[in-house]
Short mmCIF file of C-alpha atoms in Angstrom, two decimals:
data_model
loop_
_atom_site.label_atom_id
_atom_site.label_comp_id
_atom_site.label_asym_id
_atom_site.label_seq_id
_atom_site.Cartn_x
_atom_site.Cartn_y
_atom_site.Cartn_z
CA GLN W 1 -9.14 16.73 22.31
CA VAL W 2 -7.25 14.30 19.97
CA GLN W 3 -8.89 13.74 16.61
CA LEU W 4 -7.91 12.27 13.44
CA VAL W 5 -10.20 12.98 10.42
CA GLU W 6 -9.68 10.80 7.27
CA SER W 7 -10.75 11.73 3.82
CA GLY W 8 -10.19 10.65 0.52
CA GLY W 9 -11.87 7.16 0.14
CA GLY W 10 -14.34 6.12 -2.44
CA LEU W 11 -14.93 3.78 -5.17
CA VAL W 12 -12.09 3.24 -7.73
CA GLN W 13 -11.28 0.81 -10.56
CA ALA W 14 -8.61 -1.71 -10.31
CA GLY W 15 -5.40 -0.01 -11.40
CA GLY W 16 -6.46 3.43 -10.42
CA SER W 17 -5.20 5.68 -7.87
CA LEU W 18 -6.59 7.54 -4.61
CA ARG W 19 -5.09 9.61 -2.19
CA LEU W 20 -6.04 9.51 1.50
CA SER W 21 -5.65 12.23 3.83
CA CYS W 22 -5.64 12.51 7.61
CA ALA W 23 -5.89 15.65 9.45
CA ALA W 24 -4.71 15.56 13.14
CA GLY W 25 -5.83 17.94 15.80
CA GLY W 26 -5.19 18.19 19.53
CA GLY W 27 -1.49 19.12 19.22
CA ILE W 28 0.04 15.64 18.89
CA PHE W 29 1.02 15.65 15.27
CA SER W 30 4.54 16.87 15.60
CA THR W 31 5.46 14.22 18.24
CA SER W 32 3.51 11.24 16.98
CA VAL W 33 4.33 8.30 14.73
CA MET W 34 1.76 8.40 11.99
CA ALA W 35 0.24 5.37 10.36
CA TRP W 36 -2.63 3.93 8.04
CA HIS W 37 -4.24 0.67 8.85
CA ARG W 38 -6.91 -1.30 7.02
CA GLN W 39 -9.60 -4.00 7.96
CA ALA W 40 -11.51 -5.91 5.36
CA PRO W 41 -14.50 -7.87 6.38
CA GLY W 42 -13.59 -10.96 8.31
CA LYS W 43 -9.99 -10.24 8.43
CA ALA W 44 -7.77 -8.82 11.01
CA ARG W 45 -6.67 -5.09 11.08
CA GLU W 46 -3.22 -4.85 9.63
CA LEU W 47 -0.59 -1.90 9.30
CA VAL W 48 -0.45 -0.69 5.86
CA ALA W 49 2.09 2.03 6.12
CA GLY W 50 3.63 4.16 8.97
CA ILE W 51 5.83 7.22 9.23
CA THR W 52 7.92 8.34 12.14
CA THR W 53 8.65 12.00 13.07
CA GLY W 54 11.90 11.57 11.45
CA GLY W 55 10.42 10.47 8.26
CA THR W 56 11.33 6.88 8.43
CA ARG W 57 8.60 4.81 6.45
CA ILE W 58 7.36 1.15 6.60
CA TYR W 59 4.99 -0.56 4.56
CA ALA W 60 3.31 -3.85 4.51
CA ASP W 61 4.56 -6.22 1.86
CA SER W 62 1.24 -6.27 0.18
CA VAL W 63 1.51 -2.51 -0.67
CA LYS W 64 5.05 -2.02 -0.93
CA GLY W 65 6.02 -0.39 -4.49
CA ARG W 66 2.43 0.72 -4.82
CA PHE W 67 1.60 3.01 -1.75
CA THR W 68 3.39 5.84 -0.32
CA ILE W 69 2.91 7.57 2.90
CA SER W 70 4.07 11.03 3.79
CA ARG W 71 3.36 13.80 6.18
CA ASP W 72 3.07 17.42 6.06
CA ASN W 73 3.99 18.88 9.38
CA ALA W 74 3.05 22.23 8.53
CA LYS W 75 -0.42 21.09 7.87
CA ASN W 76 -0.74 18.39 10.62
CA THR W 77 -1.51 15.96 7.84
CA VAL W 78 -0.55 12.51 6.74
CA TYR W 79 -1.18 11.00 3.32
CA LEU W 80 -1.51 7.67 1.87
CA GLN W 81 -0.93 7.75 -1.97
CA MET W 82 -2.21 4.58 -3.39
CA ASN W 83 -1.38 3.56 -6.96
CA SER W 84 -2.15 0.42 -8.98
CA LEU W 85 -4.99 -0.28 -6.73
CA LYS W 86 -5.98 -4.09 -6.62
CA THR W 87 -9.45 -5.52 -5.58
CA GLU W 88 -7.63 -6.94 -2.62
CA ASP W 89 -6.97 -3.51 -1.28
CA THR W 90 -10.82 -2.92 -0.40
CA ALA W 91 -11.05 -2.20 3.09
CA VAL W 92 -11.80 0.43 5.74
CA TYR W 93 -8.87 2.54 6.14
CA TYR W 94 -7.89 4.10 9.47
CA CYS W 95 -5.49 6.77 10.14
CA ALA W 96 -3.87 6.33 13.67
CA ALA W 97 -1.13 8.09 15.80
CA ARG W 98 1.04 7.11 18.55
CA PHE W 99 3.74 8.62 20.38
CA ALA W 100 7.27 7.49 19.38
CA ALA W 101 7.82 5.67 22.77
CA ASN W 102 4.65 3.70 22.59
CA LEU W 103 4.03 0.43 20.93
CA ARG W 104 0.45 0.76 20.30
CA TYR W 105 -1.31 3.22 18.43
CA ASP W 106 -3.70 5.07 20.73
CA TYR W 107 -5.59 7.42 18.63
CA TRP W 108 -7.60 6.48 15.83
CA GLY W 109 -9.72 8.00 13.04
CA GLN W 110 -13.25 6.85 12.15
CA GLY W 111 -12.05 5.04 9.00
CA THR W 112 -12.82 5.71 5.27
CA GLN W 113 -13.99 3.18 3.03
CA VAL W 114 -11.70 2.36 0.01
CA THR W 115 -13.49 0.05 -2.60
CA VAL W 116 -11.57 -1.28 -5.62
CA SER W 117 -13.83 -2.55 -8.44
CA SER W 118 -12.54 -5.01 -11.26
#
């Protein structure tokens, strides 16, 4: 019932930009904290950016100033605008959702590959 579908991944040159989108179904969007995580091969999954129902945003230090997370409640969609991409941004990016009272993200998308070439 709950489904998160990412789109927008692909191959981009270093210094370029990419926008990821995540459409949330199942009636959870308006009450959920939304986030983007990423995982590179051999590395732990990390939180890239999150946005609360009230619009509060958090970012990993590695992406602060380059990435922007936003949400469109009317469209039940969360976005990740990625600018000034670096090769180290290469990873599978996952959309995730959790209820505000929860500590863990319980709902995940299938992921979308972002590859940044030099």
